[in-house]
Short mmCIF file of C-alpha atoms and ligand atoms in Angstrom, two decimals:
data_model
loop_
_atom_site.label_atom_id
_atom_site.label_comp_id
_atom_site.label_asym_id
_atom_site.label_seq_id
_atom_site.Cartn_x
_atom_site.Cartn_y
_atom_site.Cartn_z
CA UNK A 1 52.32 -20.30 -7.22
CA UNK A 2 48.94 -21.19 -5.38
CA UNK A 3 46.31 -22.38 -7.70
CA UNK A 4 43.00 -20.54 -7.46
CA UNK A 5 40.06 -22.82 -7.43
CA UNK A 6 36.82 -21.11 -8.64
CA UNK A 7 33.82 -22.07 -6.54
CA UNK A 8 31.04 -22.90 -8.97
CA UNK A 9 28.19 -20.33 -8.52
CA UNK A 10 24.64 -21.22 -9.47
CA UNK A 11 22.58 -18.27 -10.55
CA UNK A 12 19.02 -18.04 -9.72
CA UNK A 13 17.94 -18.56 -13.41
CA UNK A 14 20.03 -21.88 -13.65
CA UNK A 15 18.62 -23.09 -10.47
CA UNK A 16 14.99 -22.55 -11.16
CA UNK A 17 15.44 -23.96 -14.58
CA UNK A 18 16.82 -27.09 -13.09
CA UNK A 19 14.00 -27.54 -10.65
CA UNK A 20 11.04 -27.03 -12.93
CA UNK A 21 9.04 -29.96 -14.67
CA UNK A 22 9.97 -30.46 -18.42
CA UNK A 23 6.52 -29.00 -19.51
CA UNK A 24 7.03 -25.63 -17.56
CA UNK A 25 10.65 -25.03 -18.51
CA UNK A 26 11.32 -21.49 -19.38
CA UNK A 27 8.33 -19.71 -18.67
CA UNK A 28 8.36 -19.59 -14.90
CA UNK A 29 12.25 -19.15 -15.02
CA UNK A 30 11.74 -15.92 -17.17
CA UNK A 31 9.02 -14.67 -14.60
CA UNK A 32 11.65 -15.28 -11.73
CA UNK A 33 14.30 -13.40 -13.79
CA UNK A 34 11.87 -10.48 -14.03
CA UNK A 35 11.21 -10.45 -10.41
CA UNK A 36 14.97 -10.69 -9.54
CA UNK A 37 15.47 -7.65 -11.92
CA UNK A 38 12.91 -5.80 -10.04
CA UNK A 39 14.39 -6.71 -6.92
CA UNK A 40 17.80 -5.53 -7.88
CA UNK A 41 16.35 -2.28 -9.03
CA UNK A 42 14.62 -1.89 -5.59
CA UNK A 43 17.69 -2.97 -3.69
CA UNK A 44 19.68 -0.02 -5.28
CA UNK A 45 16.92 2.37 -4.11
CA UNK A 46 16.78 1.01 -0.52
CA UNK A 47 20.67 1.20 -0.29
CA UNK A 48 20.78 4.78 -1.24
CA UNK A 49 17.21 5.74 0.08
CA UNK A 50 18.39 8.92 1.99
CA UNK A 51 20.71 10.06 -0.77
CA UNK A 52 18.13 9.65 -3.44
CA UNK A 53 15.40 11.25 -1.33
CA UNK A 54 13.33 8.11 -1.05
CA UNK A 55 12.88 8.07 2.67
CA UNK A 56 10.07 10.49 2.91
CA UNK A 57 6.36 10.38 2.36
CA UNK A 58 4.18 11.16 -0.70
CA UNK A 59 0.95 13.19 -0.50
CA UNK A 60 -1.01 10.13 -1.49
CA UNK A 61 -2.99 7.75 0.61
CA UNK A 62 -3.07 4.16 -0.53
CA UNK A 63 -6.21 1.72 -0.33
CA UNK A 64 -5.22 0.76 3.19
CA UNK A 65 -5.60 4.38 4.36
CA UNK A 66 -1.88 4.64 4.73
CA UNK A 67 0.09 7.59 3.61
CA UNK A 68 2.45 6.29 0.82
CA UNK A 69 5.97 6.39 1.22
CA UNK A 70 8.15 7.48 -1.65
CA UNK A 71 9.94 4.12 -1.68
CA UNK A 72 6.51 2.27 -1.77
CA UNK A 73 5.42 4.25 -4.84
CA UNK A 74 8.74 3.81 -6.58
CA UNK A 75 9.12 0.19 -5.88
CA UNK A 76 5.38 -0.44 -7.01
CA UNK A 77 6.24 1.33 -10.30
CA UNK A 78 9.25 -0.67 -10.79
CA UNK A 79 7.36 -3.94 -10.46
CA UNK A 80 4.62 -2.69 -12.86
CA UNK A 81 7.20 -1.49 -15.36
CA UNK A 82 9.29 -4.65 -15.30
CA UNK A 83 6.40 -6.90 -15.77
CA UNK A 84 3.60 -5.45 -17.67
CA UNK A 85 4.93 -5.91 -21.14
CA UNK A 86 6.77 -9.36 -20.97
CA UNK A 87 3.93 -11.44 -22.18
CA UNK A 88 4.20 -13.64 -19.11
CA UNK A 89 1.43 -12.14 -16.89
CA UNK A 90 -2.33 -12.06 -17.19
CA UNK A 91 -2.62 -9.51 -14.40
CA UNK A 92 -1.00 -8.14 -11.09
CA UNK A 93 -2.19 -7.16 -7.80
CA UNK A 94 -0.23 -4.72 -5.68
CA UNK A 95 -0.56 -3.65 -1.91
CA UNK A 96 -0.28 -0.13 -3.37
CA UNK A 97 -3.03 -0.26 -6.01
CA UNK A 98 -6.87 -0.19 -5.20
CA UNK A 99 -7.74 -2.55 -8.00
CA UNK A 100 -6.30 -5.29 -10.22
CA UNK A 101 -3.51 -4.10 -12.71
CA UNK A 102 -4.44 -5.37 -16.11
CA UNK A 103 -2.01 -5.85 -18.67
CA UNK A 104 -2.34 -3.09 -21.27
CA UNK A 105 -3.93 -4.17 -24.44
CA UNK A 106 -1.04 -3.33 -26.64
CA UNK A 107 0.98 -6.00 -24.93
CA UNK A 108 0.78 -9.88 -25.16
CA UNK A 109 -0.61 -11.59 -22.27
CA UNK A 110 0.59 -14.56 -20.36
CA UNK A 111 -0.91 -17.33 -18.02
CA UNK A 112 0.45 -16.02 -14.74
CA UNK A 113 -0.96 -13.80 -11.97
CA UNK A 114 1.66 -11.86 -9.92
CA UNK A 115 0.55 -10.64 -6.41
CA UNK A 116 2.90 -8.57 -4.44
CA UNK A 117 3.73 -6.17 -1.61
CA UNK A 118 6.63 -4.09 -3.19
CA UNK A 119 7.95 -2.94 0.07
CA UNK A 120 6.93 -4.64 3.27
CA UNK A 121 8.02 -2.84 6.54
CA UNK A 122 8.28 0.53 4.92
CA UNK A 123 7.97 2.45 8.16
CA UNK A 124 11.46 1.27 8.77
CA UNK A 125 13.11 2.79 5.88
CA UNK A 126 14.14 6.19 7.68
CA UNK A 127 15.81 4.17 10.41
CA UNK A 128 17.92 2.06 8.00
CA UNK A 129 16.25 -1.07 9.09
CA UNK A 130 15.47 -4.12 6.97
CA UNK A 131 12.68 -3.99 4.58
CA UNK A 132 11.53 -6.65 2.04
CA UNK A 133 9.29 -7.47 -0.98
CA UNK A 134 6.92 -10.42 -0.97
CA UNK A 135 5.30 -12.05 -4.15
CA UNK A 136 3.10 -14.86 -5.12
CA UNK A 137 2.32 -16.59 -8.49
CA UNK A 138 -0.84 -18.03 -9.58
CA UNK A 139 -1.64 -19.68 -12.90
CA UNK A 140 -4.90 -19.24 -15.01
CA UNK A 141 -6.16 -20.80 -18.23
CA UNK A 142 -8.72 -18.36 -19.38
CA UNK A 143 -7.14 -15.30 -21.00
CA UNK A 144 -10.34 -13.59 -22.59
CA UNK A 145 -10.89 -9.99 -21.65
CA UNK A 146 -9.95 -8.23 -18.54
CA UNK A 147 -9.17 -10.44 -15.52
CA UNK A 148 -12.11 -10.29 -13.04
CA UNK A 149 -11.80 -10.29 -9.42
CA UNK A 150 -12.86 -13.92 -8.84
CA UNK A 151 -9.98 -14.94 -10.92
CA UNK A 152 -7.45 -13.44 -8.50
CA UNK A 153 -9.18 -14.04 -5.28
CA UNK A 154 -7.59 -17.50 -4.81
CA UNK A 155 -6.60 -19.28 -1.61
CA UNK A 156 -2.78 -19.65 -1.03
CA UNK A 157 -3.08 -23.44 -1.54
CA UNK A 158 -3.47 -22.66 -5.19
CA UNK A 159 -0.25 -20.69 -5.54
CA UNK A 160 2.34 -22.35 -7.87
CA UNK A 161 5.20 -20.28 -6.41
CA UNK A 162 6.06 -17.55 -3.97
CA UNK A 163 8.78 -15.89 -2.49
CA UNK A 164 10.32 -12.81 -0.70
CA UNK A 165 13.40 -10.52 -1.10
CA UNK A 166 15.02 -9.16 2.05
CA UNK A 167 16.92 -5.85 1.74
CA UNK A 168 19.19 -6.20 4.71
CA UNK A 169 23.02 -6.10 5.08
CA UNK A 170 22.85 -8.16 1.88
CA UNK A 171 19.87 -8.78 -0.52
CA UNK A 172 18.52 -12.13 -0.47
CA UNK A 173 16.00 -13.63 -2.72
CA UNK A 174 14.02 -16.68 -1.28
CA UNK A 175 11.55 -18.66 -3.25
CA UNK A 176 9.66 -21.87 -3.51
CA UNK A 177 7.73 -23.58 -6.34
CA UNK A 178 6.65 -26.48 -3.96
CA UNK A 179 9.91 -28.12 -4.17
CA UNK A 180 11.91 -26.85 -1.26
CA UNK A 181 12.68 -23.25 -0.18
CA UNK A 182 15.97 -21.76 -1.66
CA UNK A 183 17.65 -18.61 -0.97
CA UNK A 184 20.15 -16.66 -3.35
CA UNK A 185 22.29 -13.72 -2.39
CA UNK A 186 22.96 -10.75 -4.63
CA UNK A 187 26.54 -10.18 -5.40
CA UNK A 188 26.37 -6.39 -5.73
CA UNK A 189 29.53 -6.14 -7.84
CA UNK A 190 28.18 -8.42 -10.54
CA UNK A 191 24.44 -7.77 -10.17
CA UNK A 192 23.59 -11.32 -9.98
CA UNK A 193 21.74 -13.62 -7.48
CA UNK A 194 23.88 -16.61 -6.56
CA UNK A 195 22.58 -19.73 -4.57
CA UNK A 196 23.56 -19.55 -0.98
CA UNK A 197 20.86 -21.14 1.02
CA UNK A 198 19.56 -24.49 -0.50
CA UNK A 199 16.61 -26.39 1.08
CA UNK A 200 15.87 -24.07 3.81
CA UNK A 201 13.85 -25.59 6.70
CA UNK A 202 12.76 -24.33 10.07
CA UNK A 203 15.14 -26.03 12.71
CA UNK A 204 13.38 -28.45 15.00
CA UNK A 205 14.05 -26.41 18.01
CA UNK A 206 12.74 -22.83 17.70
CA UNK A 207 14.72 -20.05 19.10
CA UNK A 208 12.55 -16.83 18.71
CA UNK A 209 9.18 -15.27 18.94
CA UNK A 210 8.27 -12.08 17.22
CA UNK A 211 5.32 -10.16 18.37
CA UNK A 212 4.61 -6.33 19.07
CA UNK A 213 4.24 -6.75 22.89
CA UNK A 214 3.20 -2.84 22.88
CA UNK A 215 -0.07 -4.15 21.70
CA UNK A 216 -0.52 -6.81 24.46
CA UNK A 217 -3.33 -5.10 26.22
CA UNK A 218 -5.31 -5.09 23.10
CA UNK A 219 -5.15 -8.72 22.12
CA UNK A 220 -7.77 -11.21 23.02
CA UNK A 221 -7.47 -13.32 26.03
CA UNK A 222 -6.38 -16.45 23.99
CA UNK A 223 -3.47 -14.64 22.26
CA UNK A 224 -2.57 -13.15 25.57
CA UNK A 225 -2.51 -16.64 27.12
CA UNK A 226 -0.19 -17.85 24.13
CA UNK A 227 2.14 -14.75 24.54
CA UNK A 228 2.35 -15.50 28.27
CA UNK A 229 3.28 -18.88 27.52
CA UNK A 230 5.93 -17.78 24.94
CA UNK A 231 7.49 -15.63 27.85
CA UNK A 232 7.35 -18.10 30.70
CA UNK A 233 7.52 -21.54 29.31
CA UNK A 234 10.23 -23.97 30.55
CA UNK A 235 9.44 -26.33 27.76
CA UNK A 236 11.71 -24.51 25.45
CA UNK A 237 14.20 -21.64 25.75
CA UNK A 238 13.05 -18.85 23.55
CA UNK A 239 14.10 -15.27 23.18
CA UNK A 240 12.17 -12.38 21.79
CA UNK A 241 13.19 -10.50 18.64
CA UNK A 242 10.76 -8.25 16.68
CA UNK A 243 12.04 -5.94 14.05
CA UNK A 244 8.68 -4.77 12.83
CA UNK A 245 9.38 -5.81 9.46
CA UNK A 246 7.61 -8.96 8.54
CA UNK A 247 10.09 -10.23 5.99
CA UNK A 248 12.90 -9.46 8.19
CA UNK A 249 11.38 -11.23 11.34
CA UNK A 250 10.30 -14.34 9.27
CA UNK A 251 13.60 -14.75 7.63
CA UNK A 252 15.43 -14.78 10.88
CA UNK A 253 12.81 -17.30 12.29
CA UNK A 254 13.16 -19.45 9.16
CA UNK A 255 16.83 -19.65 9.79
CA UNK A 256 16.82 -20.07 13.43
CA UNK A 257 13.32 -21.40 14.25
CA UNK A 258 10.57 -19.31 15.66
CA UNK A 259 7.10 -17.73 15.35
CA UNK A 260 5.96 -14.38 13.96
CA UNK A 261 2.56 -13.20 15.08
CA UNK A 262 0.38 -10.23 14.31
CA UNK A 263 -2.89 -10.76 16.18
CA UNK A 264 -5.88 -8.79 15.87
CA UNK A 265 -5.91 -5.60 18.13
CA UNK A 266 -7.89 -2.30 18.58
CA UNK A 267 -6.20 -0.60 15.59
CA UNK A 268 -6.22 -3.66 13.41
CA UNK A 269 -9.52 -5.56 14.44
CA UNK A 270 -8.99 -8.14 11.71
CA UNK A 271 -5.24 -8.25 12.13
CA UNK A 272 -2.98 -6.13 10.03
CA UNK A 273 -1.26 -8.52 7.47
CA UNK A 274 -2.87 -8.77 4.03
CA UNK A 275 -3.74 -12.34 3.07
CA UNK A 276 -3.56 -12.23 -0.75
CA UNK A 277 0.01 -10.69 -1.24
CA UNK A 278 1.46 -11.18 2.16
CA UNK A 279 0.13 -13.93 4.43
CA UNK A 280 -0.59 -16.50 1.76
CA UNK A 281 2.80 -16.19 -0.07
CA UNK A 282 4.78 -16.38 3.14
CA UNK A 283 2.45 -19.28 4.29
CA UNK A 284 3.35 -21.12 1.05
CA UNK A 285 7.06 -20.64 1.91
CA UNK A 286 6.55 -21.71 5.56
CA UNK A 287 4.83 -24.80 4.49
CA UNK A 288 7.56 -25.74 2.03
CA UNK A 289 9.94 -25.30 4.62
CA UNK A 290 8.21 -27.70 7.25
CA UNK A 291 6.42 -24.78 8.94
CA UNK A 292 2.78 -23.63 9.29
CA UNK A 293 0.72 -20.34 9.15
CA UNK A 294 -2.58 -19.86 10.75
CA UNK A 295 -5.12 -17.11 11.34
CA UNK A 296 -5.56 -18.56 14.83
CA UNK A 297 -8.21 -20.82 13.75
CA UNK A 298 -7.50 -22.38 10.32
CA UNK A 299 -4.54 -22.60 7.95
CA UNK A 300 -3.81 -19.31 6.07
CA UNK A 301 -3.45 -21.39 2.88
CA UNK A 302 -7.12 -22.44 2.97
CA UNK A 303 -8.54 -18.80 3.25
CA UNK A 304 -9.96 -17.54 0.08
CA UNK A 305 -10.04 -13.77 0.52
CA UNK A 306 -13.28 -11.88 -0.45
CA UNK A 307 -11.60 -8.80 -1.32
CA UNK A 308 -8.11 -7.88 -2.75
CA UNK A 309 -6.84 -6.16 0.60
CA UNK A 310 -8.47 -8.42 3.10
CA UNK A 311 -6.42 -8.74 6.26
CA UNK A 312 -6.35 -11.60 8.94
CA UNK A 313 -4.66 -12.43 12.18
CA UNK A 314 -1.28 -14.28 11.38
CA UNK A 315 0.60 -16.72 13.36
CA UNK A 316 3.56 -18.25 11.24
CA UNK A 317 6.65 -20.17 11.81
CA UNK A 318 7.50 -23.56 13.25
CA UNK A 319 4.49 -25.93 13.36
CA UNK A 320 4.62 -26.71 16.96
CA UNK A 321 4.47 -22.99 18.13
CA UNK A 322 1.75 -22.03 15.59
CA UNK A 323 -0.28 -25.04 16.73
CA UNK A 324 0.20 -23.89 20.34
CA UNK A 325 -1.20 -20.47 19.28
CA UNK A 326 -4.24 -22.11 17.85
CA UNK A 327 -4.81 -24.30 21.00
CA UNK A 328 -4.63 -21.23 23.37
CA UNK A 329 -6.99 -19.49 20.99
CA UNK A 330 -9.37 -22.27 20.77
CA UNK A 331 -9.40 -22.90 24.47
CA UNK A 332 -10.23 -19.25 25.33
CA UNK A 333 -12.89 -19.05 22.58
CA UNK A 334 -14.96 -21.63 24.26
O1 F6P B 1 2.70 -5.39 6.82
C1 F6P B 1 2.97 -4.34 7.62
C2 F6P B 1 4.11 -4.33 8.57
O2 F6P B 1 5.02 -3.27 8.21
C3 F6P B 1 4.94 -5.61 8.74
O3 F6P B 1 6.02 -5.74 7.96
C4 F6P B 1 5.21 -5.49 10.03
O4 F6P B 1 5.62 -6.74 10.84
C5 F6P B 1 4.24 -4.79 10.81
O5 F6P B 1 3.55 -4.10 9.78
C6 F6P B 1 4.73 -3.90 11.82
O6 F6P B 1 3.60 -3.37 12.69
P1 F6P B 1 3.68 -2.65 14.08
O7 F6P B 1 4.50 -1.58 13.92
O8 F6P B 1 2.23 -2.41 14.34
O9 F6P B 1 4.34 -3.69 14.80
#
C-alpha cells in the first residue's frame, strides 16, 4: 500500500508567532487571529452574496458620499464586533465610519490602532468579481481617555503591520510586519489560513499596468504622458489588466510585476484612494515586497493625512514603473 505523506501546513498564527520579536510575542499574533476571523466571516458573505441578499445597496450614504452597499455595512459590522472587546485595540478607523471608533468603556483597551477598509472594490459585488479588505496596524503608548484624531493621523512609515485579504477564486490573506510579505490561503473545508506564498516580492521584470483608461482625457498631462509611455514603450513588454478592484489589481501585479495607478481626474480631483486605510497599508506591503508607492511627487509612506478620509493620487507597484510615473509628472509640472 502506498504511504501517504502529510505535507506540513503552517497556520497564519504559527507563522506570525515565529516571525515576531520575543518582546512582542503573542499580542500581535492574537490581533492577526482576530483579523483572520473577520476575514473568514466576510469570505462566507462574499461567496454567498446573491444568496444572502448582500449584493444590493443600503439607504445610507457614507462619509465619502457613496451609497453604502449591504456588504460594506455587513463587513464593517463584522470588523467592529470581532475587535471591539478583545482588549487588544485602543481604537479603530473604518472607511465606512465618519469618525474614530472608540473602544466601549466596558471593555479593556490595548495598544493597537486598527485602520481598515472592510470591502474594497464593492462596486464589483453584483458582477461576481474579486473584492478585498485592507488593514493597517499602528501602536500607541498613551491609553488615557478617548483616542484623539492626532493619534490616528499617522504617516504610513509608522505602521507596524499591514495587509489585505482578497476574496477571489480562493481567499488569500497577505500581510507584512516589516519582515517580508507573506500570503496564506483559506482552506474552506477546515476554516483555516495556511501558508502558501512565503516572501512575496515584485518580480524584476513587470508584466502589467492597471489604470482606468476611460478617464484618460481627465488626467493631467504628466499622467497622460506616463500612460502613453506604458502603452507604447519598447523598453519592456507590458499588458494592460484593470479589474477596478484595487486589492485584486495589486495582488496580480505583486505576483507578476506591474503598476496600479489611480490619478486625479474630474470626479476625484485629489485622486480616489484614501490614504489612511487604503494607500498607506498597501504602500507598506509594496515597500516590504521591494516595490514603491507614490502620490506622483512623494512617497505615500511619508504622507501624514490631515483628515481620516483624505484621498490622494496613487501609483503603486514595481519601483521602476512608479519612479517613471514620478519623472513624467515632475517633467510636466515644470
Ligand atoms: O477604492 C475604490 C475602488 O473601488 C478601488 O478598489 C478601485 O480600484 C477603484 O475604486 C475603481 O474605480 P473606477 O471604477 O473609477 O476605476
